mmCIF file of C-alpha atoms in Angstrom:
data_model
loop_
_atom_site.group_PDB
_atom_site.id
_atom_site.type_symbol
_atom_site.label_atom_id
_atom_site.label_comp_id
_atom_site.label_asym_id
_atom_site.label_seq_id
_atom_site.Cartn_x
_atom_site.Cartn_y
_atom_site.Cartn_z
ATOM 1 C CA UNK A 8 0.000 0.000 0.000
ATOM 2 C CA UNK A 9 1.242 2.985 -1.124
ATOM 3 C CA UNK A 10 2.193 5.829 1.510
ATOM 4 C CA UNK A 11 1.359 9.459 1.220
ATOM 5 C CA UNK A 12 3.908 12.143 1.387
ATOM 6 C CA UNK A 13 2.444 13.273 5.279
ATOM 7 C CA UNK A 14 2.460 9.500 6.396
ATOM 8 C CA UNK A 15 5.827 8.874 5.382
ATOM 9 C CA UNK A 16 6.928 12.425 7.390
ATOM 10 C CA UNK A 17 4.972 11.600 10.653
ATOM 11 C CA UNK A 18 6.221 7.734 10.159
ATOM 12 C CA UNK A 19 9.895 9.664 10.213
ATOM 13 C CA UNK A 20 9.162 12.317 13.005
ATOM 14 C CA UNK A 21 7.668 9.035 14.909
ATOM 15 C CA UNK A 22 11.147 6.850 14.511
ATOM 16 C CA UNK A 23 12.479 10.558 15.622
ATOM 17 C CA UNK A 24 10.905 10.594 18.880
ATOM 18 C CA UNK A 25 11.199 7.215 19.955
ATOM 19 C CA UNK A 26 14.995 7.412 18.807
ATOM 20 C CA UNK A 27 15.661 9.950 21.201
ATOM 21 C CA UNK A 28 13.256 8.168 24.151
ATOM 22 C CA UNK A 29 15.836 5.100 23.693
ATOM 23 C CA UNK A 30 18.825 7.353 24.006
ATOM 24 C CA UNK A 31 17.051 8.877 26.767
ATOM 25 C CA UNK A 32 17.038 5.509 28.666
ATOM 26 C CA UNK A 33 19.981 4.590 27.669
ATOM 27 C CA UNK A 34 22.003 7.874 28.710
ATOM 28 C CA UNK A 35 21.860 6.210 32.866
ATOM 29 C CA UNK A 36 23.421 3.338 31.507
ATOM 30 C CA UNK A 37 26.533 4.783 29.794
ATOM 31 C CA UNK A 38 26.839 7.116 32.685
ATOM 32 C CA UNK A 39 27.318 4.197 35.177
ATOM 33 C CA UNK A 40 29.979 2.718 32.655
ATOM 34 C CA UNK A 41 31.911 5.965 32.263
ATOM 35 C CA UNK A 42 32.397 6.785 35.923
ATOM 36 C CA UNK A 43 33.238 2.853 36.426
ATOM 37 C CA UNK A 44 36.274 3.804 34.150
ATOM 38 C CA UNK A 45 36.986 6.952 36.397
ATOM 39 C CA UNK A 46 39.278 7.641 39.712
ATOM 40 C CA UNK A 47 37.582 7.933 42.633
ATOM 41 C CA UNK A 48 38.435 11.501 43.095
ATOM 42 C CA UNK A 49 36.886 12.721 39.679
ATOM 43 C CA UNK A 50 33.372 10.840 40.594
ATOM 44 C CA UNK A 51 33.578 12.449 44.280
ATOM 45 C CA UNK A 52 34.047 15.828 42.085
ATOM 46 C CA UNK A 53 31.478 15.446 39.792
ATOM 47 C CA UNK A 54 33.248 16.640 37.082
ATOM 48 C CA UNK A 55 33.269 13.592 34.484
ATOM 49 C CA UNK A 56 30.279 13.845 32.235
ATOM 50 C CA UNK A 57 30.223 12.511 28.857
ATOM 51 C CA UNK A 58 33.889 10.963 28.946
ATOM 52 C CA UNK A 59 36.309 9.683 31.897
ATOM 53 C CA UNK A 60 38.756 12.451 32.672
ATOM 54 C CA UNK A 61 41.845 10.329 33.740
ATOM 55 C CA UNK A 62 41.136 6.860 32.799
ATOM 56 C CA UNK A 63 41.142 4.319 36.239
ATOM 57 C CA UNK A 64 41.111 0.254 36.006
ATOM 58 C CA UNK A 65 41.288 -0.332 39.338
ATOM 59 C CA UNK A 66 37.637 -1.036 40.398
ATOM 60 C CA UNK A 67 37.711 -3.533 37.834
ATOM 61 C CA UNK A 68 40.982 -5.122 39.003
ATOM 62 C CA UNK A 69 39.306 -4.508 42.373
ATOM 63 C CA UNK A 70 36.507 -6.986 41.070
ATOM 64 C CA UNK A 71 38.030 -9.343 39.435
ATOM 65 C CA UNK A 72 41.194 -10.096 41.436
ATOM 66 C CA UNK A 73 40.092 -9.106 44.822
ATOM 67 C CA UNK A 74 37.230 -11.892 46.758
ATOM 68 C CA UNK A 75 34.890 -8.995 47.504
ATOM 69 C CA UNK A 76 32.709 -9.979 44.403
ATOM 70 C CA UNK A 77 32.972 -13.652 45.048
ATOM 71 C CA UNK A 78 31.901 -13.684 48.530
ATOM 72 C CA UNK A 79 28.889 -10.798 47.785
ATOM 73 C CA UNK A 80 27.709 -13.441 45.453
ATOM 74 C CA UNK A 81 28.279 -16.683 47.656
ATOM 75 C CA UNK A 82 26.589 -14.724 50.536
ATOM 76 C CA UNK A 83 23.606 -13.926 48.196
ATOM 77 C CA UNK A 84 23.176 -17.349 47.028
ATOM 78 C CA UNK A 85 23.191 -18.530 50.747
ATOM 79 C CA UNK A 86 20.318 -16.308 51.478
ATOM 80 C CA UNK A 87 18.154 -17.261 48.339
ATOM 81 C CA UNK A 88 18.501 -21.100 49.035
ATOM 82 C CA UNK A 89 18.083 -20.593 53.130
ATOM 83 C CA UNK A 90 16.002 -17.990 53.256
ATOM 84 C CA UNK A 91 13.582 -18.991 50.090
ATOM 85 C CA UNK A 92 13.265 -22.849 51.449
ATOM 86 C CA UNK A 93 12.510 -21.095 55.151
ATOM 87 C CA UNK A 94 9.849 -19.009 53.734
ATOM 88 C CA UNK A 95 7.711 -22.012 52.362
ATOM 89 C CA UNK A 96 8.326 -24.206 55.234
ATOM 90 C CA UNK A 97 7.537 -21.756 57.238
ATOM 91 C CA UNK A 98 4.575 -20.163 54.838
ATOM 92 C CA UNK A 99 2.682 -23.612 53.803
ATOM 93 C CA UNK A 100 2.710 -25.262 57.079
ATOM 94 C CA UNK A 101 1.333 -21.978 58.379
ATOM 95 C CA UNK A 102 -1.286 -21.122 55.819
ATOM 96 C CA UNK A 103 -2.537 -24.947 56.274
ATOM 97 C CA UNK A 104 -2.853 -24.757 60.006
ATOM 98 C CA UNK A 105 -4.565 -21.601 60.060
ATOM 99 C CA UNK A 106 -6.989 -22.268 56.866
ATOM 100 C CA UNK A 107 -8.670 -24.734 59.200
ATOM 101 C CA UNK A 108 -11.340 -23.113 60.645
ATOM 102 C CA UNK A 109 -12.223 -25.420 63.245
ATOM 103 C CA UNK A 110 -8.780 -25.009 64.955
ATOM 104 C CA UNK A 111 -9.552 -23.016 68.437
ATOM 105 C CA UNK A 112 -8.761 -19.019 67.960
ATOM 106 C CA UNK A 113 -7.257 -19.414 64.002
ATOM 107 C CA UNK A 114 -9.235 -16.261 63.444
ATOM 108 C CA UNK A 115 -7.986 -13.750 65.911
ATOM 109 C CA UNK A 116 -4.683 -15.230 65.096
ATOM 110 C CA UNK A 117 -5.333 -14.828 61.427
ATOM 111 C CA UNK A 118 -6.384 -11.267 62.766
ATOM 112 C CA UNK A 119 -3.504 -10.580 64.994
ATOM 113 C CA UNK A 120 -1.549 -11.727 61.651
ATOM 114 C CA UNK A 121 -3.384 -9.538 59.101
ATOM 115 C CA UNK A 122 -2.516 -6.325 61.728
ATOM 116 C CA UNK A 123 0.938 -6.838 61.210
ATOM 117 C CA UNK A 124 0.583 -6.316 57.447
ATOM 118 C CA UNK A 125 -1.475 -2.927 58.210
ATOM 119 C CA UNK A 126 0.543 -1.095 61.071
ATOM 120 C CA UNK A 127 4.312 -1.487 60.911
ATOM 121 C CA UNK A 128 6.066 -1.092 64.094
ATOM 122 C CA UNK A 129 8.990 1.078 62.564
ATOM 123 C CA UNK A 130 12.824 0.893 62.679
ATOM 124 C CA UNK A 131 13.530 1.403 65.678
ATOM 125 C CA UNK A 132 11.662 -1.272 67.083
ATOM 126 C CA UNK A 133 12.938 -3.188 64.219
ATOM 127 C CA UNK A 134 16.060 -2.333 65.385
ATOM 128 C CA UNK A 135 15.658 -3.383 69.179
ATOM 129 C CA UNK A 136 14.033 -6.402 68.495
ATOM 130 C CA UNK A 137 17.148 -7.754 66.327
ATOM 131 C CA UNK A 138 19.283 -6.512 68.648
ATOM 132 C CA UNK A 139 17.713 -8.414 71.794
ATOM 133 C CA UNK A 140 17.952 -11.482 69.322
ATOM 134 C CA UNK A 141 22.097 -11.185 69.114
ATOM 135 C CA UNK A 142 21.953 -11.421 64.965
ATOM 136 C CA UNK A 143 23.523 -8.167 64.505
ATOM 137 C CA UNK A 144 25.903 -8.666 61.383
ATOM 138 C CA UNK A 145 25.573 -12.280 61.579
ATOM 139 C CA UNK A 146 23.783 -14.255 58.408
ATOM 140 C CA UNK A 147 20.987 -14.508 60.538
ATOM 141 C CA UNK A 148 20.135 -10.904 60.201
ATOM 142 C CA UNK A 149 19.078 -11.434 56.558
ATOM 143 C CA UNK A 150 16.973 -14.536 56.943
ATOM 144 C CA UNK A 151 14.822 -14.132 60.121
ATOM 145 C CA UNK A 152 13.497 -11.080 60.004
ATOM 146 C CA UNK A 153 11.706 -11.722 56.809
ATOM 147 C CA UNK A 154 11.174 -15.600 57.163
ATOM 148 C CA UNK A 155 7.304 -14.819 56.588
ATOM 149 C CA UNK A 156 5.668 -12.337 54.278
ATOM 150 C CA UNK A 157 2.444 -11.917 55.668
ATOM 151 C CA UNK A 158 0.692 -10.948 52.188
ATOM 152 C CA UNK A 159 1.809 -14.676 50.638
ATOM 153 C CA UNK A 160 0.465 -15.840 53.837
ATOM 154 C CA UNK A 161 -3.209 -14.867 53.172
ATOM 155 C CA UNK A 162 -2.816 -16.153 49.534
ATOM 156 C CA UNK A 163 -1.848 -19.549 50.862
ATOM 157 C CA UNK A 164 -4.767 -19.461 53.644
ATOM 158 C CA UNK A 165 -6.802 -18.641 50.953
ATOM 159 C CA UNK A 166 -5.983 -21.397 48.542
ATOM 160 C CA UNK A 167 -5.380 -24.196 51.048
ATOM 161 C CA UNK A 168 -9.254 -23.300 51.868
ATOM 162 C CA UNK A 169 -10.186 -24.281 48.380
ATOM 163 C CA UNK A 170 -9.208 -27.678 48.879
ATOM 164 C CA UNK A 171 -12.289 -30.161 49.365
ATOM 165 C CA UNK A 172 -13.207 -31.573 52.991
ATOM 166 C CA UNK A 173 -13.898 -35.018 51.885
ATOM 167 C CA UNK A 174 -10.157 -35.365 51.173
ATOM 168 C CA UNK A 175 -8.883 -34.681 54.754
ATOM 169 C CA UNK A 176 -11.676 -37.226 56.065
ATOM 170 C CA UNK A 177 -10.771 -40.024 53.606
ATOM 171 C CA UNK A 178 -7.219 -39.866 54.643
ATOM 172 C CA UNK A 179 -7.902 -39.460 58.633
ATOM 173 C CA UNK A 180 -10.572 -43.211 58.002
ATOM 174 C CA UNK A 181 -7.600 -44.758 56.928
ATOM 175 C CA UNK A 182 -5.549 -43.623 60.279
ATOM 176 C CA UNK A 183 -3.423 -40.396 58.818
ATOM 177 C CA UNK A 184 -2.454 -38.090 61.581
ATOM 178 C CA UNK A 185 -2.836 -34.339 60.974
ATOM 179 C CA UNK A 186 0.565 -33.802 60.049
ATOM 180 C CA UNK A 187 0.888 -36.722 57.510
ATOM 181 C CA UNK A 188 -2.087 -35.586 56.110
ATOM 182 C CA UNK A 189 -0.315 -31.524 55.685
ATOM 183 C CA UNK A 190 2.476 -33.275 54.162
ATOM 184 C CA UNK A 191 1.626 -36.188 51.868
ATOM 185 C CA UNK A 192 -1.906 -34.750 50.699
ATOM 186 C CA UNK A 193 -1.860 -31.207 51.339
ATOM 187 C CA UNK A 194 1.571 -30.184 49.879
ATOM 188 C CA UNK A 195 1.418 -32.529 46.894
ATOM 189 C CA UNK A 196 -2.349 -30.918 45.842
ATOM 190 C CA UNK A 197 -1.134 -27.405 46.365
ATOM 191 C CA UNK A 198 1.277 -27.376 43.351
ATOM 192 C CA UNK A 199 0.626 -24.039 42.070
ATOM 193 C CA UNK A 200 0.074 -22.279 45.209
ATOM 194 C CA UNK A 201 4.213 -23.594 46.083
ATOM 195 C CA UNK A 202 5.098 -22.775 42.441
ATOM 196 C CA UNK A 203 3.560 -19.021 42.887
ATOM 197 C CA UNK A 204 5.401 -18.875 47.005
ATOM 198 C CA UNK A 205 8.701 -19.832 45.799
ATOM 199 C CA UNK A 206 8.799 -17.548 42.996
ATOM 200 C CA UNK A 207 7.633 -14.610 44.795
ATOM 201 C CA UNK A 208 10.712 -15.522 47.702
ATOM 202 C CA UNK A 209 12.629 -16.282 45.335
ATOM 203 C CA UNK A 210 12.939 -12.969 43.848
ATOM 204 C CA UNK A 211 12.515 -11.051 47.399
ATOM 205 C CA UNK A 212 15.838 -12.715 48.728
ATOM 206 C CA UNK A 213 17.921 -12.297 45.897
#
């Protein structure tokens, strides 16, 4: 199909525009690899712009022959594998226990865990309670604190809920205990509900 003269200018002015949007985005990007060429002291000045002043390899001998970046990373991928398997232990059994609601109290406990989510305590008492705890610049730090997100913890309340009765009761006539039942029934249904968990962990910790 043929183009008209006012098409083909607007299709032009169009590649124009997004063009410079792309270079717009872009611009952060070359920044942060300019001043990763640059000393220390010309970054601290503020003075390099479109070009290093005095070019500086350090930070990337820094990286590459120093540990810093290998440990960063080995202490990252500690914290995804403890701190994501924590959170669904810690997030199905929970969200099981409490979907049942025959259990004694499960709603002002579901309640008492729903406030959390709504009034945060603040730093300082985030601070405190860390502190009383002894994981001050330990591992620990990163993987207790946040060992349950309360807003996955509704989701899994909600979907272990969904699951029919008459399962439960079939496996308690042929002598299951509770916790079998959680962990050979339960878990194995609930498939999607672990799939959606561990990927939502998965990308908090790292």
């Amino acid at each position: 199909m043929k183009q008209t003269k006012a098409e083909k200018n607007f299709q032009i002015l169009t590649l124009y525009v997004l063009g410079l949007v792309a270079l717009c985005m872009l611009l952060p990007f070359y920044n942060v690899v300019i001043l990763s060429f640059s000393t220390p002291s010309a970054v601290a000045s503020q003075i390099v712009y479109l070009w290093p002043i005095v070019f500086d390899f350090s930070t990337y001998r820094n990286v590459f022959l120093g540990t810093l970046l290998g440990n960063a990373f080995f202490v990252s991928l500690g914290v995804l594998l403890v701190g994501t398997s924590l959170n669904l232990a810690l997030t199905l059994s929970a969200s099981y226990v409490l979907s049942k609601k025959n259990i004694p109290g499960v709603r002002l406990i579901t309640l008492a865990i729903l406030f959390t989510m709504l009034f945060n305590g603040g730093l300082i008492p985030f601070y405190l309670t860390v502190k009383s705890l002894g994981i001050i610049n330990t591992f620990l730090v990163m993987i207790l604190p946040s060992a349950m997100d309360t807003f996955l913890l509704i989701i899994g309340i909600n979907y272990f809920r969904t699951l029919p009765a008459s399962i439960e009761e079939s496996a308690k006539i042929d002598g299951a205990n509770d916790f079998r039942i959680m962990v050979s029934i339960a878990f194995p249904v609930a498939k999607p509900i672990i799939a959606t968990l561990l990927l939502f962990y998965a990308v908090q910790r790292w």
